[in-house]
Every structure is written in C-alpha cells, then in structure tokens.
Amino acid sequence: MAALSASGVTRRGLAWVVLGAPRREFWSRFRKEKKPLVPETVEEVKEKPILVCPPLRSRTYIPPEDLQSRVESCVREIFGSSVPSSWQDVSLEDGHLKFGLLSRLADDLGHAVPNSRLHQMCRVRDVLDFYNVPIHDRSKFDELIASNLPPNLKITWGY
Amino acid sequence: PRGELRDDAADSPAAARAWRRPTGCRGLNAVAEEAVPQAAKPEAVGSAGPQEPVLRRCELPVPAPRRPVQAWVESLRGYEQERVGLAELHPEVFSTAPRLDILHQVAIWQRNFKRISYAKTKTRAEVQGGGRKPWPQKGSGRSRHGSIRSPIWRGGGIAHGPRGPTSYYYMLPMKVRVQGLKVALTVKLAQDDLHIVDSLELPTSDPQYLTELARYRHWGDSVLLVDLAYENMPQNIVAATTGLKTFNLIPAVGLNVYSMLKHQTLVLTLQTLAFLEEKLLWHDSRYTPLYPFRLPYRDFP
C-alpha cells in the first residue's frame, strides 16, 4: 500500500512537472482517495466473530450426592413417561435415546463417557456405576506424596 | 476508460457472451443446492440443530456374537461442540485382539523396507597401491608382509566393512499389514486417543484455533487428521495444518501404523471411517489372488 501510494505520488509529481497543472488539485485528489479506505477496513474487522477459547477444564470429577436423582430425572425426561419403576434396567439400544441421555448427563455433570467405554453402557445401571467413580487429575507422584509414607521414604521431584 | 469498456461488452452480443458470469459461479451454487439434500441422508442428519444427533450405523455386517463399538462424533466448528452424534464402529476393525507383536512387526517393517544404506569401504584389493611385496620375506629383520594395504596396516583396506549399497527391502504379507492397521485403530480407540469428526471444516484458517481446540479437549501434543481424499480437503484445515508441525493432515490412503503411533491423537472423519472399514474388512473374506492386486480386478474395493 505504501509502495503503491509512493509510486502514485511520484508519478503524479512528475506529471505535474510535465503538464504544469496546479499542485493543490492533485494533492487533494490523492487525499480524497486515501480517506474512504480507512473506515472500510475498520468495519470489516469488527464484523468477523471473535472465537474465544473457553477456560480450560480440569479432568477431576467428584460424583455429587444427588447423582441418582439427577440420573433418574434425566432418564424420565429423555425416555418420556413410559419408564417402569425399575428405571435402572432400561436398555440403551436405541441410538437417539442413548445419545440424548449420555449427552444430557455429560453437559449436566461436566464429565463425559470416554469413547473406549461407550460400548459398555448398555443399561442405565452401567451409566450410573460409571458416574459413581470419582476421577482425579493428579499424577502418580503427587498421589504418593499426598499419601501416608513411612518416615524413612522421601520422594523428591527434582525436575 | 473502464466504464467505457464495460458498456461495450454489454452492448455487443458476442462480447456479452464472453463476459457473462463464468459457469463456475452458477455451477457452485447448483452444486451447493444439490449437495444439501445429498448430505441430509436418513442416517446422518446432523447440522440442523442441537436436537438432531448424527448417528452412524455400520454398513458392513457385524458377525452375530460381537456387537459394534461406539464413539462420539465431534465437530471442529466450535470449541464446545464435543458431542454432535454417536458413531458405531465395526468390532473386527476397532476391537480386535491387541496384537502388539504385529504392531511392532509392521512399524519396524515401515522403517526398514525403504532403507538403502550407502555405506561402502574399500577392501585391500580396492585401496590404491599395495601390489608389491614391501621387503623380501627373509633377511630384513622386520615382520613378513605381502602388501602395504592389508587390513593390519595403517591406511590399509577394511576386512569386513560395509560393502556397497545394501537394501533392507522385505515385504510382510498383505494380511499382516492389514491386521497391523486394525490393531493400531483398536489400540487408539481403547486408549481414548481416537476421535471421530463429522467433517474437517474450521471456522477460521488460524492455526492457533486448532491448537487451542486440541488443548481444550485434552487431545494431546500431536494430532493426526485423516480426510478422505486430497481433492475435497477444506481450505481452512489445509492452511491451518501447513503452519503447524505437530498437527498433520493426510488422506485416507496415507494412514499407516508408524504415523498412528507417532502422533498421540487420531482424528477420523465419517467418510474416512466408511472407507477404512470397507477396505480393511474385505481382506477377511477374500480369495488368494491369482494375479497381483495392482492389476485391475472387477470387485476390488
């Protein structure tokens, strides 16, 4: 842009020298051409949606106390009113229902069933057992340090 | 002057025909209109709203006692779109026995079969000089020698050194290589490193978006993205991956065990999934070839 404008100025400067026309008209034309460009670029930048990364989540999961009631309410929402009293034995064969239930629970509790264990979720009981297991994000070293060690064992994390 | 040219083009019929909108523009619109109903297959409707999941069934028959394995279908269009649908994966491909020995065989084969080592040393015959006996056999008091270029001499030839370009080419049977791919896919799924994506379309071509997405979804440091073919790869993903070293984009025919082990995460599209299942499962029930497979067959997938 700067190179183009510089060449334009020099060309017009030379033309003025050659033609002998007054300088002000050329400079005013140059200034008018330059101005409308600036507001256009500002508007374009504002129109693009800014994708902001949401804050990083930790993988720790602690099952809430009312887990069973939450799961039961989700099951009743997804499966409708045709749920027998033994709601834990409801089978998740149908893709729509399984997807609906598992995605609802994942959004609710902030913890999703990983790909490797999706095929094990055949009944609502399996889902309940999965969500009852707490998951910690600590490494093995941190767990060892936090646990009760005998007095003659020291762990130094020297990295 | 530019306006005058346009008027001329509009007036004269021949110039108007030449100047009319190129068929590519109309063709693009037409293709887009056709593509929308084609994409809305009864089994894979997904992009309409959050209510309609993308469900993918196994096209190839699953043997009776085994049941398909499943995986979430994700989307790359937004950070939070992690559960867009549910895909069923064929158990013979994604849940075979974890044969680590086959994985090792295939990975080592991949490293070695292309290897040609160009190391070469000169033997005592090839080193310049050394044809004459340096001193007579008896009488000089020094030890007896026949040439100055024997291996025990400084500057002499090498006795058992590398000889010329050596090729380490060997081929494992095709079924072993196919089983290696199946085992690698099984291992990736079992260790939660496999992700299925509906398509590799990104909202921006910024590489940072891709890295932040991988960071947010805990994918890992290196990601291998697999699309179906070179031709229809979206521009955004191509631009994003060319800038990145640990995020690599390959077509489905380029999938191999070494790359899958090298990258921490594997991301497949739904089309790639169908392609891989068809190609890999055909070998389970094929006849032994009467002529090599590289020659045309009528029913080769």
Short mmCIF file of C-alpha atoms in Angstrom, two decimals:
data_model
loop_
_atom_site.label_atom_id
_atom_site.label_comp_id
_atom_site.label_asym_id
_atom_site.label_seq_id
_atom_site.Cartn_x
_atom_site.Cartn_y
_atom_site.Cartn_z
CA MET A 1 0.00 0.00 0.00
CA ALA A 2 2.74 2.43 0.98
CA ALA A 3 4.75 1.48 -2.10
CA LEU A 4 1.74 2.00 -4.38
CA SER A 5 0.93 5.37 -2.84
CA ALA A 6 4.59 6.41 -3.05
CA SER A 7 4.75 5.46 -6.72
CA GLY A 8 1.44 7.26 -7.32
CA VAL A 9 2.79 10.40 -5.66
CA THR A 10 5.97 10.30 -7.67
CA ARG A 11 4.07 9.63 -10.89
CA ARG A 12 1.67 12.46 -10.25
CA GLY A 13 4.50 14.67 -9.13
CA LEU A 14 6.27 14.04 -12.41
CA ALA A 15 3.04 14.51 -14.38
CA TRP A 16 2.53 17.84 -12.65
CA VAL A 17 6.04 18.85 -13.50
CA VAL A 18 5.48 17.77 -17.09
CA LEU A 19 1.96 19.13 -17.55
CA GLY A 20 2.39 22.24 -15.44
CA ALA A 21 -1.00 21.81 -13.68
CA PRO A 22 -1.52 23.33 -10.24
CA ARG A 23 -0.30 21.19 -7.34
CA ARG A 24 -3.29 21.53 -4.97
CA GLU A 25 -5.76 19.64 -7.16
CA PHE A 26 -3.53 16.59 -7.36
CA TRP A 27 -2.80 16.57 -3.65
CA SER A 28 -6.50 16.98 -2.80
CA ARG A 29 -7.40 14.11 -5.12
CA PHE A 30 -4.75 11.98 -3.51
CA ARG A 31 -6.06 12.82 -0.03
CA LYS A 32 -9.69 12.10 -1.01
CA GLU A 33 -8.75 8.73 -2.46
CA LYS A 34 -6.89 7.77 0.69
CA LYS A 35 -9.62 8.63 3.25
CA PRO A 36 -12.51 6.29 2.31
CA LEU A 37 -10.23 3.22 2.59
CA VAL A 38 -9.59 3.56 6.34
CA PRO A 39 -13.19 3.29 7.71
CA GLU A 40 -13.93 0.26 5.46
CA THR A 41 -11.16 -1.87 6.92
CA VAL A 42 -12.20 -0.97 10.47
CA GLU A 43 -15.77 -2.13 9.78
CA GLU A 44 -14.63 -5.44 8.27
CA VAL A 45 -12.55 -6.30 11.31
CA LYS A 46 -15.49 -5.64 13.63
CA GLU A 47 -17.89 -7.83 11.63
CA LYS A 48 -15.80 -11.03 11.99
CA PRO A 49 -16.92 -13.08 15.02
CA ILE A 50 -14.11 -13.42 17.53
CA LEU A 51 -13.61 -17.03 18.61
CA VAL A 52 -12.57 -17.07 22.21
CA CYS A 53 -11.35 -20.27 23.76
CA PRO A 54 -13.35 -21.11 26.89
CA PRO A 55 -11.30 -21.63 30.08
CA LEU A 56 -9.52 -24.98 30.30
CA ARG A 57 -11.30 -27.60 32.35
CA SER A 58 -9.65 -29.97 34.74
CA ARG A 59 -10.35 -33.67 34.45
CA THR A 60 -11.19 -34.13 38.11
CA TYR A 61 -14.68 -35.41 38.72
CA ILE A 62 -16.32 -35.92 42.08
CA PRO A 63 -19.76 -37.53 41.94
CA PRO A 64 -22.40 -35.28 43.50
CA GLU A 65 -24.53 -36.58 46.35
CA ASP A 66 -27.79 -36.36 44.44
CA LEU A 67 -26.38 -38.28 41.48
CA GLN A 68 -29.08 -40.94 41.47
CA SER A 69 -31.92 -38.44 41.49
CA ARG A 70 -30.28 -36.43 38.71
CA VAL A 71 -29.82 -39.51 36.55
CA GLU A 72 -33.38 -40.62 37.23
CA SER A 73 -34.77 -37.23 36.24
CA CYS A 74 -32.71 -37.24 33.02
CA VAL A 75 -33.95 -40.73 32.20
CA ARG A 76 -37.54 -39.69 32.73
CA GLU A 77 -37.04 -36.60 30.55
CA ILE A 78 -35.42 -38.48 27.68
CA PHE A 79 -37.47 -41.65 27.72
CA GLY A 80 -40.73 -39.93 28.47
CA SER A 81 -43.35 -41.25 30.81
CA SER A 82 -43.04 -44.88 29.64
CA VAL A 83 -40.38 -45.69 32.23
CA PRO A 84 -41.10 -48.50 34.67
CA SER A 85 -40.21 -48.22 38.32
CA SER A 86 -37.07 -50.26 37.65
CA TRP A 87 -35.57 -47.38 35.66
CA GLN A 88 -32.07 -48.72 36.16
CA ASP A 89 -32.74 -51.65 33.86
CA VAL A 90 -33.84 -49.56 30.89
CA SER A 91 -31.80 -50.61 27.89
CA LEU A 92 -29.89 -48.04 25.82
CA GLU A 93 -30.04 -49.90 22.50
CA ASP A 94 -31.60 -47.07 20.52
CA GLY A 95 -29.05 -44.57 19.24
CA HIS A 96 -31.20 -41.48 19.70
CA LEU A 97 -32.09 -42.26 23.31
CA LYS A 98 -28.56 -43.28 24.24
CA PHE A 99 -27.10 -40.15 22.67
CA GLY A 100 -29.71 -37.95 24.30
CA LEU A 101 -29.20 -39.42 27.76
CA LEU A 102 -25.40 -39.50 27.68
CA SER A 103 -25.03 -36.00 26.23
CA ARG A 104 -27.51 -34.60 28.74
CA LEU A 105 -25.65 -36.21 31.64
CA ALA A 106 -22.29 -35.06 30.27
CA ASP A 107 -23.45 -31.45 29.99
CA ASP A 108 -25.04 -31.65 33.42
CA LEU A 109 -22.16 -33.18 35.35
CA GLY A 110 -19.27 -31.82 33.26
CA HIS A 111 -17.85 -35.31 32.66
CA ALA A 112 -18.45 -37.43 29.56
CA VAL A 113 -18.17 -41.16 28.97
CA PRO A 114 -14.92 -41.73 27.02
CA ASN A 115 -15.01 -43.44 23.61
CA SER A 116 -13.44 -46.62 24.90
CA ARG A 117 -16.27 -47.23 27.37
CA LEU A 118 -19.26 -46.15 25.31
CA HIS A 119 -19.96 -49.69 24.12
CA GLN A 120 -20.08 -50.90 27.73
CA MET A 121 -23.02 -48.61 28.51
CA CYS A 122 -25.87 -51.00 27.74
CA ARG A 123 -28.19 -50.12 30.58
CA VAL A 124 -28.78 -47.10 32.75
CA ARG A 125 -27.26 -49.06 35.63
CA ASP A 126 -23.89 -49.11 33.79
CA VAL A 127 -24.08 -45.35 33.31
CA LEU A 128 -24.83 -44.90 37.00
CA ASP A 129 -21.88 -47.09 38.01
CA PHE A 130 -19.62 -45.11 35.68
CA TYR A 131 -20.65 -41.78 37.15
CA ASN A 132 -20.24 -43.05 40.71
CA VAL A 133 -16.48 -43.43 40.26
CA PRO A 134 -14.51 -40.26 41.13
CA ILE A 135 -11.63 -39.28 38.86
CA HIS A 136 -8.54 -37.42 39.99
CA ASP A 137 -6.25 -35.43 37.73
CA ARG A 138 -3.15 -35.90 39.87
CA SER A 139 -0.11 -37.80 38.66
CA LYS A 140 1.08 -40.90 40.47
CA PHE A 141 3.90 -38.95 42.11
CA ASP A 142 1.51 -36.39 43.58
CA GLU A 143 -0.68 -39.17 44.93
CA LEU A 144 2.30 -40.85 46.55
CA ILE A 145 3.46 -37.61 48.11
CA ALA A 146 -0.01 -36.90 49.46
CA SER A 147 -0.49 -40.39 50.90
CA ASN A 148 0.92 -41.62 54.22
CA LEU A 149 4.51 -42.60 53.67
CA PRO A 150 6.79 -44.38 56.16
CA PRO A 151 9.23 -41.94 57.77
CA ASN A 152 12.30 -43.34 56.01
CA LEU A 153 10.88 -42.84 52.48
CA LYS A 154 11.36 -39.49 50.83
CA ILE A 155 10.18 -38.50 47.35
CA THR A 156 12.00 -35.61 45.67
CA TRP A 157 10.58 -34.21 42.47
CA GLY A 158 13.76 -32.83 41.09
CA TYR A 159 12.79 -31.96 37.51
CA PRO B 1 -11.91 4.23 -19.57
CA ARG B 2 -13.02 1.18 -17.54
CA GLY B 3 -16.67 2.17 -17.69
CA GLU B 4 -16.49 2.53 -21.42
CA LEU B 5 -15.15 -0.98 -21.85
CA ARG B 6 -17.99 -2.37 -19.74
CA ASP B 7 -20.58 -0.60 -21.86
CA ASP B 8 -19.01 -2.01 -24.98
CA ALA B 9 -19.12 -5.50 -23.53
CA ALA B 10 -22.76 -5.14 -22.55
CA ASP B 11 -23.75 -3.85 -25.97
CA SER B 12 -22.16 -6.30 -28.35
CA PRO B 13 -23.73 -9.75 -28.13
CA ALA B 14 -20.51 -11.67 -28.77
CA ALA B 15 -18.67 -9.78 -26.06
CA ALA B 16 -21.65 -10.24 -23.73
CA ARG B 17 -21.49 -13.98 -24.22
CA ALA B 18 -17.81 -13.88 -23.44
CA TRP B 19 -18.29 -11.68 -20.41
CA ARG B 20 -21.27 -13.43 -18.85
CA ARG B 21 -20.70 -14.94 -15.44
CA PRO B 22 -18.46 -17.96 -15.78
CA THR B 23 -20.32 -21.24 -15.41
CA GLY B 24 -18.25 -22.00 -12.34
CA CYS B 25 -20.21 -19.47 -10.27
CA ARG B 26 -23.60 -20.87 -11.23
CA GLY B 27 -22.17 -24.34 -11.04
CA LEU B 28 -21.02 -23.73 -7.48
CA ASN B 29 -24.49 -22.59 -6.45
CA ALA B 30 -26.09 -25.52 -8.21
CA VAL B 31 -23.64 -27.96 -6.62
CA ALA B 32 -24.29 -26.43 -3.21
CA GLU B 33 -28.03 -26.78 -3.73
CA GLU B 34 -27.62 -30.37 -4.81
CA ALA B 35 -25.19 -31.13 -2.00
CA VAL B 36 -27.61 -30.04 0.72
CA PRO B 37 -30.24 -32.73 0.07
CA GLN B 38 -27.46 -35.27 -0.59
CA ALA B 39 -25.83 -34.52 2.74
CA ALA B 40 -29.16 -34.99 4.51
CA LYS B 41 -29.02 -38.77 4.32
CA PRO B 42 -31.52 -40.57 6.54
CA GLU B 43 -28.70 -41.96 8.67
CA ALA B 44 -26.51 -38.88 9.03
CA VAL B 45 -28.67 -35.80 9.52
CA GLY B 46 -26.90 -33.52 11.92
CA SER B 47 -26.22 -29.96 11.00
CA ALA B 48 -29.75 -28.63 11.52
CA GLY B 49 -29.75 -28.08 15.25
CA PRO B 50 -28.67 -29.40 18.63
CA GLN B 51 -31.71 -31.69 18.76
CA GLU B 52 -30.73 -33.98 15.86
CA PRO B 53 -27.76 -36.19 16.56
CA VAL B 54 -25.54 -37.60 13.81
CA LEU B 55 -25.95 -41.35 14.14
CA ARG B 56 -23.78 -43.58 12.02
CA ARG B 57 -24.54 -47.27 11.65
CA CYS B 58 -22.14 -49.96 10.46
CA GLU B 59 -22.73 -50.56 6.77
CA LEU B 60 -20.91 -53.88 6.71
CA PRO B 61 -22.46 -56.84 8.52
CA VAL B 62 -21.30 -57.46 12.06
CA PRO B 63 -20.88 -61.16 12.98
CA ALA B 64 -23.53 -62.32 15.42
CA PRO B 65 -21.91 -62.66 18.85
CA ARG B 66 -19.97 -59.41 18.52
CA ARG B 67 -21.58 -56.02 18.93
CA PRO B 68 -20.35 -52.77 17.47
CA VAL B 69 -18.10 -50.48 19.46
CA GLN B 70 -19.13 -46.84 19.68
CA ALA B 71 -17.56 -43.42 19.66
CA TRP B 72 -18.75 -39.84 19.96
CA VAL B 73 -18.98 -37.85 16.74
CA GLU B 74 -17.45 -34.42 17.39
CA SER B 75 -17.29 -31.21 15.39
CA LEU B 76 -14.42 -28.84 14.77
CA ARG B 77 -16.63 -25.83 14.10
CA GLY B 78 -16.77 -24.69 17.71
CA TYR B 79 -14.79 -25.23 20.88
CA GLU B 80 -17.75 -26.69 22.78
CA GLN B 81 -19.17 -28.97 20.05
CA GLU B 82 -17.85 -32.18 21.50
CA ARG B 83 -20.89 -34.44 21.25
CA VAL B 84 -22.65 -33.93 17.94
CA GLY B 85 -23.59 -37.58 17.44
CA LEU B 86 -22.82 -41.23 18.03
CA ALA B 87 -21.00 -43.48 15.56
CA GLU B 88 -20.95 -47.27 15.55
CA LEU B 89 -17.62 -48.85 14.67
CA HIS B 90 -17.15 -52.36 13.32
CA PRO B 91 -15.72 -54.60 16.04
CA GLU B 92 -13.45 -56.55 13.68
CA VAL B 93 -11.59 -53.31 12.90
CA PHE B 94 -11.86 -51.31 16.11
CA SER B 95 -11.99 -54.08 18.68
CA THR B 96 -9.64 -56.85 17.52
CA ALA B 97 -7.15 -58.61 19.70
CA PRO B 98 -4.39 -56.19 20.77
CA ARG B 99 -1.56 -57.89 18.89
CA LEU B 100 1.39 -55.75 19.93
CA ASP B 101 3.79 -58.10 18.18
CA ILE B 102 2.06 -57.39 14.86
CA LEU B 103 2.22 -53.66 15.61
CA HIS B 104 5.93 -53.98 16.25
CA GLN B 105 6.49 -56.03 13.10
CA VAL B 106 4.63 -53.56 10.91
CA ALA B 107 6.24 -50.48 12.45
CA ILE B 108 9.75 -51.92 12.06
CA TRP B 109 8.94 -53.01 8.51
CA GLN B 110 7.79 -49.49 7.67
CA ARG B 111 11.05 -48.07 8.93
CA ASN B 112 13.29 -50.61 7.25
CA PHE B 113 11.85 -51.66 3.91
CA LYS B 114 12.65 -48.32 2.32
CA ARG B 115 16.14 -48.25 3.77
CA ILE B 116 19.14 -48.41 1.48
CA SER B 117 22.38 -47.90 3.33
CA TYR B 118 25.00 -46.36 1.06
CA ALA B 119 27.97 -47.07 3.29
CA LYS B 120 30.91 -48.66 1.44
CA THR B 121 34.51 -49.20 2.42
CA LYS B 122 37.47 -50.29 0.33
CA THR B 123 38.95 -53.72 0.77
CA ARG B 124 42.64 -54.41 0.42
CA ALA B 125 42.09 -55.04 -3.27
CA GLU B 126 40.42 -51.66 -3.87
CA VAL B 127 42.78 -49.42 -1.88
CA GLN B 128 45.22 -47.66 -4.16
CA GLY B 129 48.61 -49.30 -4.27
CA GLY B 130 49.82 -52.34 -2.39
CA GLY B 131 50.64 -54.69 -5.27
CA ARG B 132 54.30 -55.16 -4.48
CA LYS B 133 55.88 -57.04 -1.59
CA PRO B 134 57.32 -54.18 0.56
CA TRP B 135 60.52 -56.05 1.56
CA PRO B 136 61.83 -59.58 0.97
CA GLN B 137 60.46 -62.40 3.02
CA LYS B 138 63.66 -63.13 4.92
CA GLY B 139 66.68 -61.18 5.95
CA SER B 140 65.44 -57.66 6.79
CA GLY B 141 64.54 -58.39 10.42
CA ARG B 142 61.05 -56.92 10.06
CA SER B 143 57.86 -58.97 10.11
CA ARG B 144 56.79 -60.51 6.88
CA HIS B 145 54.20 -58.72 4.74
CA GLY B 146 52.82 -59.15 1.29
CA SER B 147 51.36 -55.71 0.61
CA ILE B 148 51.19 -52.34 2.29
CA ARG B 149 47.41 -52.23 2.09
CA SER B 150 46.48 -55.34 4.04
CA PRO B 151 43.98 -54.75 6.87
CA ILE B 152 46.59 -54.87 9.62
CA TRP B 153 48.45 -51.93 8.08
CA ARG B 154 47.65 -48.30 8.78
CA GLY B 155 45.96 -46.96 5.64
CA GLY B 156 45.09 -50.45 4.50
CA GLY B 157 41.74 -51.80 3.43
CA ILE B 158 38.94 -52.78 5.78
CA ALA B 159 38.47 -56.52 6.12
CA HIS B 160 34.76 -56.92 6.93
CA GLY B 161 33.32 -53.48 6.39
CA PRO B 162 30.05 -52.42 4.75
CA ARG B 163 30.07 -53.43 1.11
CA GLY B 164 28.25 -51.21 -1.27
CA PRO B 165 24.68 -50.05 -1.13
CA THR B 166 22.71 -52.66 0.78
CA SER B 167 18.96 -52.86 0.57
CA TYR B 168 16.86 -53.86 3.56
CA TYR B 169 13.76 -54.40 1.49
CA TYR B 170 11.33 -57.10 2.55
CA MET B 171 7.55 -57.35 2.43
CA LEU B 172 5.29 -58.61 5.12
CA PRO B 173 2.24 -60.48 3.90
CA MET B 174 -0.64 -58.20 2.97
CA LYS B 175 -2.88 -59.67 5.63
CA VAL B 176 -0.30 -58.98 8.33
CA ARG B 177 -0.11 -55.35 7.27
CA VAL B 178 -3.89 -55.10 7.23
CA GLN B 179 -4.08 -56.67 10.68
CA GLY B 180 -1.48 -54.16 11.84
CA LEU B 181 -3.75 -51.29 10.79
CA LYS B 182 -6.71 -52.88 12.53
CA VAL B 183 -4.73 -53.41 15.73
CA ALA B 184 -3.46 -49.84 15.64
CA LEU B 185 -7.00 -48.50 15.30
CA THR B 186 -8.12 -50.77 18.13
CA VAL B 187 -5.34 -49.55 20.37
CA LYS B 188 -6.12 -45.91 19.60
CA LEU B 189 -9.77 -46.40 20.49
CA ALA B 190 -9.03 -48.40 23.61
CA GLN B 191 -6.68 -45.75 24.93
CA ASP B 192 -9.15 -42.89 24.24
CA ASP B 193 -6.94 -41.39 21.56
CA LEU B 194 -9.38 -41.79 18.68
CA HIS B 195 -11.87 -39.06 17.80
CA ILE B 196 -14.48 -39.17 15.06
CA VAL B 197 -15.42 -35.87 13.44
CA ASP B 198 -18.31 -35.20 11.06
CA SER B 199 -16.07 -33.17 8.75
CA LEU B 200 -12.81 -31.25 8.94
CA GLU B 201 -14.33 -27.79 8.44
CA LEU B 202 -12.96 -24.99 10.58
CA PRO B 203 -14.46 -21.53 11.11
CA THR B 204 -11.02 -19.87 10.60
CA SER B 205 -7.77 -20.83 8.97
CA ASP B 206 -5.86 -19.71 12.05
CA PRO B 207 -3.52 -22.44 13.31
CA GLN B 208 -3.93 -21.12 16.83
CA TYR B 209 -7.63 -22.03 16.77
CA LEU B 210 -6.74 -25.64 16.09
CA THR B 211 -4.11 -25.79 18.82
CA GLU B 212 -6.45 -24.18 21.34
CA LEU B 213 -9.22 -26.60 20.39
CA ALA B 214 -6.90 -29.56 20.92
CA ARG B 215 -5.73 -28.10 24.21
CA TYR B 216 -9.30 -27.52 25.41
CA ARG B 217 -10.42 -31.04 24.51
CA HIS B 218 -7.34 -32.66 26.05
CA TRP B 219 -6.34 -34.28 22.77
CA GLY B 220 -2.59 -34.32 23.31
CA ASP B 221 0.51 -32.76 21.82
CA SER B 222 0.37 -34.28 18.34
CA VAL B 223 -2.75 -34.90 16.27
CA LEU B 224 -3.08 -36.85 13.02
CA LEU B 225 -6.07 -35.65 10.99
CA VAL B 226 -7.31 -38.01 8.30
CA ASP B 227 -9.58 -36.84 5.50
CA LEU B 228 -10.94 -38.97 2.65
CA ALA B 229 -9.04 -37.64 -0.38
CA TYR B 230 -6.71 -34.82 -1.42
CA GLU B 231 -9.29 -33.20 -3.71
CA ASN B 232 -12.00 -32.10 -1.32
CA MET B 233 -10.00 -31.07 1.72
CA PRO B 234 -11.40 -27.80 3.17
CA GLN B 235 -9.10 -24.82 2.65
CA ASN B 236 -9.13 -23.77 6.29
CA ILE B 237 -7.80 -27.02 7.64
CA VAL B 238 -5.13 -27.21 4.94
CA ALA B 239 -3.95 -23.69 5.75
CA ALA B 240 -4.01 -24.34 9.49
CA THR B 241 -2.06 -27.59 9.33
CA THR B 242 0.62 -26.32 6.93
CA GLY B 243 1.64 -23.87 9.60
CA LEU B 244 1.80 -26.45 12.37
CA LYS B 245 4.42 -29.09 12.95
CA THR B 246 2.59 -31.46 15.31
CA PHE B 247 -0.79 -31.35 13.55
CA ASN B 248 -0.65 -33.31 10.30
CA LEU B 249 -3.31 -33.83 7.66
CA ILE B 250 -3.24 -36.91 5.46
CA PRO B 251 -5.66 -38.57 3.03
CA ALA B 252 -7.19 -41.91 4.00
CA VAL B 253 -4.83 -43.88 1.74
CA GLY B 254 -1.90 -42.46 3.69
CA LEU B 255 -2.91 -43.98 7.01
CA ASN B 256 -0.14 -46.15 8.44
CA VAL B 257 0.85 -47.75 11.72
CA TYR B 258 4.01 -45.69 12.20
CA SER B 259 2.17 -42.37 11.92
CA MET B 260 -0.58 -43.56 14.21
CA LEU B 261 1.96 -44.50 16.86
CA LYS B 262 3.96 -41.32 16.35
CA HIS B 263 1.00 -38.98 16.87
CA GLN B 264 -0.78 -39.02 20.18
CA THR B 265 -4.27 -38.49 18.81
CA LEU B 266 -6.02 -39.72 15.68
CA VAL B 267 -8.96 -37.82 14.20
CA LEU B 268 -11.05 -39.53 11.50
CA THR B 269 -13.99 -38.20 9.51
CA LEU B 270 -17.14 -40.24 8.96
CA GLN B 271 -16.32 -40.76 5.28
CA THR B 272 -12.82 -41.94 6.16
CA LEU B 273 -14.36 -44.35 8.63
CA ALA B 274 -16.56 -45.96 5.98
CA PHE B 275 -13.63 -46.12 3.55
CA LEU B 276 -11.31 -47.77 6.08
CA GLU B 277 -13.88 -50.29 7.25
CA GLU B 278 -14.66 -51.36 3.70
CA LYS B 279 -11.02 -51.69 2.67
CA LEU B 280 -9.83 -53.43 5.82
CA LEU B 281 -12.70 -55.87 6.18
CA TRP B 282 -12.53 -57.07 2.58
CA HIS B 283 -9.31 -58.92 3.35
CA ASP B 284 -11.03 -61.13 5.94
CA SER B 285 -13.05 -62.90 3.28
CA ARG B 286 -11.14 -62.76 0.05
CA TYR B 287 -9.67 -65.44 -2.14
CA THR B 288 -5.95 -65.73 -2.63
CA PRO B 289 -5.03 -63.63 -5.66
CA LEU B 290 -4.45 -65.36 -8.99
CA TYR B 291 -2.65 -62.26 -10.26
CA PRO B 292 -1.30 -59.28 -8.30
CA PHE B 293 -3.81 -56.84 -6.88
CA ARG B 294 -2.20 -53.90 -8.61
CA LEU B 295 -3.67 -55.20 -11.89
CA PRO B 296 -7.38 -54.46 -12.34
CA TYR B 297 -9.94 -56.61 -10.57
CA ARG B 298 -13.66 -56.26 -11.02
CA ASP B 299 -14.58 -56.44 -7.34
CA PHE B 300 -11.58 -54.93 -5.62
CA PRO B 301 -12.84 -52.23 -3.17
#
